[in-house]
Short mmCIF file of C-alpha atoms and ligand atoms in Angstrom, two decimals:
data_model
loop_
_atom_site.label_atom_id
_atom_site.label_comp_id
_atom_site.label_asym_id
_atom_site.label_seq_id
_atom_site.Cartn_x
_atom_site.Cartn_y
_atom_site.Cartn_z
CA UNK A 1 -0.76 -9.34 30.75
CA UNK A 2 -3.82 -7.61 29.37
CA UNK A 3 -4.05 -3.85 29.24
CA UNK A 4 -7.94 -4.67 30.31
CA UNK A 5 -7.06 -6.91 33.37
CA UNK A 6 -8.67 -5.81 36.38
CA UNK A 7 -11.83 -3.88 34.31
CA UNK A 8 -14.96 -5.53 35.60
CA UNK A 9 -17.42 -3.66 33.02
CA UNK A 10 -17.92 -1.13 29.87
CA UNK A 11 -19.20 2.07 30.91
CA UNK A 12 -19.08 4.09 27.87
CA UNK A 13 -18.64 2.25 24.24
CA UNK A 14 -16.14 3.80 22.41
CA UNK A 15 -18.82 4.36 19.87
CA UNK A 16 -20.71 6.51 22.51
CA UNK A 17 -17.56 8.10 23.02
CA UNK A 18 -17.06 9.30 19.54
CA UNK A 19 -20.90 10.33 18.80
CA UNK A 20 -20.69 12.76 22.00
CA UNK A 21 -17.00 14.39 21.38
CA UNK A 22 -17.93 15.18 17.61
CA UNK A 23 -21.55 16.64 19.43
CA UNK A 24 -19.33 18.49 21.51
CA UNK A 25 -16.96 19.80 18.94
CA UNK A 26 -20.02 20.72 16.88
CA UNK A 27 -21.45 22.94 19.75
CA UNK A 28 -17.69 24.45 20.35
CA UNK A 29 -17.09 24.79 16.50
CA UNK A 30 -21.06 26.93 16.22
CA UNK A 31 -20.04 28.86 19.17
CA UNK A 32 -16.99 30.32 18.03
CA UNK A 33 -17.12 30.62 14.52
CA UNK A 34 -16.77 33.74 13.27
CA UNK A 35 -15.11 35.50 16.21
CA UNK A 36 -11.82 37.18 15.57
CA UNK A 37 -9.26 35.80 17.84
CA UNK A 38 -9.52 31.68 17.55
CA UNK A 39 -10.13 30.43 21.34
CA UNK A 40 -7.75 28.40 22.82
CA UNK A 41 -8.41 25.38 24.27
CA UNK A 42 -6.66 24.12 27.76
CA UNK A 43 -6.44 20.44 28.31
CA UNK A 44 -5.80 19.73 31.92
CA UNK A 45 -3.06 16.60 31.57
CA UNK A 46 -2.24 13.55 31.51
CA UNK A 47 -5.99 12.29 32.19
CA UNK A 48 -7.76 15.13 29.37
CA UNK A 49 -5.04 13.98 26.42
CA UNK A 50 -6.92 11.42 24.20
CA UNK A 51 -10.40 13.61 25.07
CA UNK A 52 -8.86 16.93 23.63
CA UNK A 53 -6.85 15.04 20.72
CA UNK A 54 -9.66 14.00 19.44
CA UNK A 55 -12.18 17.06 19.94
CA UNK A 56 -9.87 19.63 18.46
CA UNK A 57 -9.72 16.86 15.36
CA UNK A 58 -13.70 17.61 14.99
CA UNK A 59 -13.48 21.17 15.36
CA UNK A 60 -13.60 22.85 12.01
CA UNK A 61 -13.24 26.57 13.51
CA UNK A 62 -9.21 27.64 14.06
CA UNK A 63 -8.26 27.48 17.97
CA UNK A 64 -5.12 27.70 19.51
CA UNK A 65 -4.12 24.20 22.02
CA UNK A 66 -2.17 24.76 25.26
CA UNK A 67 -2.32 22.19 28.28
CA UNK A 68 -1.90 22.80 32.38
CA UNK A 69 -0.29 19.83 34.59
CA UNK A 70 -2.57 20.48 38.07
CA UNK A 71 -1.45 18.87 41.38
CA UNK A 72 -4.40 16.54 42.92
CA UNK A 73 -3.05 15.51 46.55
CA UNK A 74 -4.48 12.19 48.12
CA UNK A 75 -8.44 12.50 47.24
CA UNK A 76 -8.99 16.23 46.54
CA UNK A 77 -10.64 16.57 49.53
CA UNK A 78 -9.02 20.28 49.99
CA UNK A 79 -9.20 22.88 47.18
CA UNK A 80 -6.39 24.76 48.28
CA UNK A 81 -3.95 21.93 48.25
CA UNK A 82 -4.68 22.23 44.29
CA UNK A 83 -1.46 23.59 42.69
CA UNK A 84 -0.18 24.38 39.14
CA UNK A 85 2.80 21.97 38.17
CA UNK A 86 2.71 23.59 34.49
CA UNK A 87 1.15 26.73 33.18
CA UNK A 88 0.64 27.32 30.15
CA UNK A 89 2.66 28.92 27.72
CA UNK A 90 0.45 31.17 25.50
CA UNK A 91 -0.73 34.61 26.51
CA UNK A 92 -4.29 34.23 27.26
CA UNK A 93 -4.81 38.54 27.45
CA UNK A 94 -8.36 39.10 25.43
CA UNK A 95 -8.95 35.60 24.82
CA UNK A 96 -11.34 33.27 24.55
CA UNK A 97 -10.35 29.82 26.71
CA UNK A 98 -12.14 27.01 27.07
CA UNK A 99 -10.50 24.32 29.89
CA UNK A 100 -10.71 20.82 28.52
CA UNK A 101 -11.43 18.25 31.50
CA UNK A 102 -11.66 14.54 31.82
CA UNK A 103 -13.89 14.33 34.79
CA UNK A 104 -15.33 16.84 37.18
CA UNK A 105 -15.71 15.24 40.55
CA UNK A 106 -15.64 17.85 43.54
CA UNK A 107 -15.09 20.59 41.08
CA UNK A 108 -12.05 21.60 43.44
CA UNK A 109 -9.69 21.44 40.38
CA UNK A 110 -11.41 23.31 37.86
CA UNK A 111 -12.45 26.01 40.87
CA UNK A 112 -8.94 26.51 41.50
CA UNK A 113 -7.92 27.08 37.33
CA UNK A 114 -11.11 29.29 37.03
CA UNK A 115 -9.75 31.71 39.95
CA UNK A 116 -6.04 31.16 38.20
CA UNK A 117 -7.67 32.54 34.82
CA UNK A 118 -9.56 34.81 35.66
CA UNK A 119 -6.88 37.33 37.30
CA UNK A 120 -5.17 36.98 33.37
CA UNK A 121 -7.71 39.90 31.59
CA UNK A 122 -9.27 36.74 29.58
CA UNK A 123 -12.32 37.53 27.29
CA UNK A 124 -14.58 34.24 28.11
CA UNK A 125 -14.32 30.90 29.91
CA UNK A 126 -15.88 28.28 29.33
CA UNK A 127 -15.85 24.48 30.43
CA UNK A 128 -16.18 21.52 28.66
CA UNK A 129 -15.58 17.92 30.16
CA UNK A 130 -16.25 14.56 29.13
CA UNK A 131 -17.38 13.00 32.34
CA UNK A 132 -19.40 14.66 35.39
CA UNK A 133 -19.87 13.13 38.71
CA UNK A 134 -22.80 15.24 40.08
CA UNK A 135 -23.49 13.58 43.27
CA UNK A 136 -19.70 14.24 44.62
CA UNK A 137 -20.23 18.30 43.49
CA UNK A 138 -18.36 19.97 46.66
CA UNK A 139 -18.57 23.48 44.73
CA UNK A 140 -20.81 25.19 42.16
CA UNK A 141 -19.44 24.46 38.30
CA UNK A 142 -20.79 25.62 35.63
CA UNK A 143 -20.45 22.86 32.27
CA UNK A 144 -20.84 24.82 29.57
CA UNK A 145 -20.04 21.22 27.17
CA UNK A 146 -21.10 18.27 29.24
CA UNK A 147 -20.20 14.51 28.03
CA UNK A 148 -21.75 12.19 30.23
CA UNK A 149 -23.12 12.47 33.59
CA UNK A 150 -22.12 9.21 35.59
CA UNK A 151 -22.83 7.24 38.49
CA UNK A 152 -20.19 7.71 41.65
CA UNK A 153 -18.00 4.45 40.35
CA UNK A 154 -13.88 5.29 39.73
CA UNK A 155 -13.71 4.80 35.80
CA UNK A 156 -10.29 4.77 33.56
CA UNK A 157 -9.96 4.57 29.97
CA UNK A 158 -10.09 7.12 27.07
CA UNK A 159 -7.07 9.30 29.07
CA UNK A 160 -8.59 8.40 32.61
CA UNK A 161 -6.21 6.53 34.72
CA UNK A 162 -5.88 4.65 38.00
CA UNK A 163 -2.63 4.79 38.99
CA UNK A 164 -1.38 5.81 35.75
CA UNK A 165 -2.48 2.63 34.49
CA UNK A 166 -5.34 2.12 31.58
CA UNK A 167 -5.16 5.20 29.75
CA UNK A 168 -4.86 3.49 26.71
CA UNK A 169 -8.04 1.36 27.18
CA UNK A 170 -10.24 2.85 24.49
CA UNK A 171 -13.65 2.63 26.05
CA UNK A 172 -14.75 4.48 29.71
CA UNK A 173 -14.83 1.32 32.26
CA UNK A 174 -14.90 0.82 35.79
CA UNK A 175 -12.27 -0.58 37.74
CA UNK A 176 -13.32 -3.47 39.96
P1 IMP B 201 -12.21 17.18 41.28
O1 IMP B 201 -13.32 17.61 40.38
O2 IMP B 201 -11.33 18.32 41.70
O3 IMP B 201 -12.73 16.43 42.47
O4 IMP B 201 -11.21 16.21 40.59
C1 IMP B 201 -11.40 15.58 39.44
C2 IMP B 201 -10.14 14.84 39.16
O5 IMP B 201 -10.03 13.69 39.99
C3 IMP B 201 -10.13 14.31 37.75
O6 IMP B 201 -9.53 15.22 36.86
C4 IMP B 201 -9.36 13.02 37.87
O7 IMP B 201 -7.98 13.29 37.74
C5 IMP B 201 -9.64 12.55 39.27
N1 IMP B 201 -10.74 11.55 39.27
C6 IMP B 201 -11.95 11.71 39.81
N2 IMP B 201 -12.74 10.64 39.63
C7 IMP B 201 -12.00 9.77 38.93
C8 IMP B 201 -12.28 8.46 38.41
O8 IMP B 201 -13.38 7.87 38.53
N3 IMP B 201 -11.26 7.88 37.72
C9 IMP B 201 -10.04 8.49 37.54
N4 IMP B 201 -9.76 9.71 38.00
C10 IMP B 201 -10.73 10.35 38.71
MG1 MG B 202 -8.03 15.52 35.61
#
């Protein structure tokens, strides 16, 4: 068995992948530099763990690393079936976050952490996410570091899964 059965085409080269997360980390890195406190970065697991291994690798500002497990029932379809299976651990009082995504389809999921964080006295929050569905927006999200914009097609690799399988698939791909 190949770990690339069942992948009918290449989205994103891993290449692609690589120019856009250093980009990304190069933005983040600017941003921050010089502030006090080092922000802390929030991957959302599993799907965001190869994106944020890699970005904090090109960040040359110190942050702080923390991750949230968030509940998806079925499809998504209801934001306040969204619940937090692991919080993080750090406090987050005065901080600066930033909430590392894979993909932002509905924007349910990252609606529900924003409301989460924001009751927790943070300094700033910001967004950054590798992949951004636009046409299946259900609420208004603000990307503050946006990877690629794609086309409504279900796409694993790089961390992205379909059922659990082909996280380890090192370009973005669609599924057939
Ligand atoms: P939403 O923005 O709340 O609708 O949910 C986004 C989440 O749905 C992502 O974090 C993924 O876990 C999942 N998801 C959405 N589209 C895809 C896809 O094309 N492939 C794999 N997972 C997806
Ligand atoms: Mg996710």
């Amino acid at each position: 068995m190949n770990k690339e059965n069942g992948i009918s085409k290449i989205l994103i080269e891993e290449k692609q992948i690589n120019e856009k997360v250093k980009e990304l980390a190069k933005r983040i890195s600017d941003d921050y530099s010089g502030k006090e406190n080092a922000p802390c970065l929030i991957g959302l697991l599993k799907g965001s763990f190869i994106f944020i291994a890699d970005l904090s690798r090109y960040i040359d500002i110190p942050i702080e690393i923390d991750f949230m497990i968030v509940s998806s029932y079925g499809n998504n379809q209801i934001g306040s079936e969204i619940k937090i299976l692991k919080d993080i651990d750090v406090q987050l009082s005065g901080r600066d976050v930033i909430i590392v995504e894979d993909i932002i389809v509905t924007g349910y999921t990252l609606e529900k952490i924003c409301e989460v964080l924001k009751t927790r006295n943070i300094a700033s929050l910001k967004i950054c996410a590798l992949l951004n569905k636009p046409s299946r927006r259900k609420v208004n999200i603000n990307i503050d570091y946006n990877g690629f914009n794609i086309e409504d097609e279900f796409v694993v690799g790089y961390g992205i899964d379909y059922a659990q399988k082909y996280r380890n698939i090192p370009y973005i791909g669609v599924v057939s």
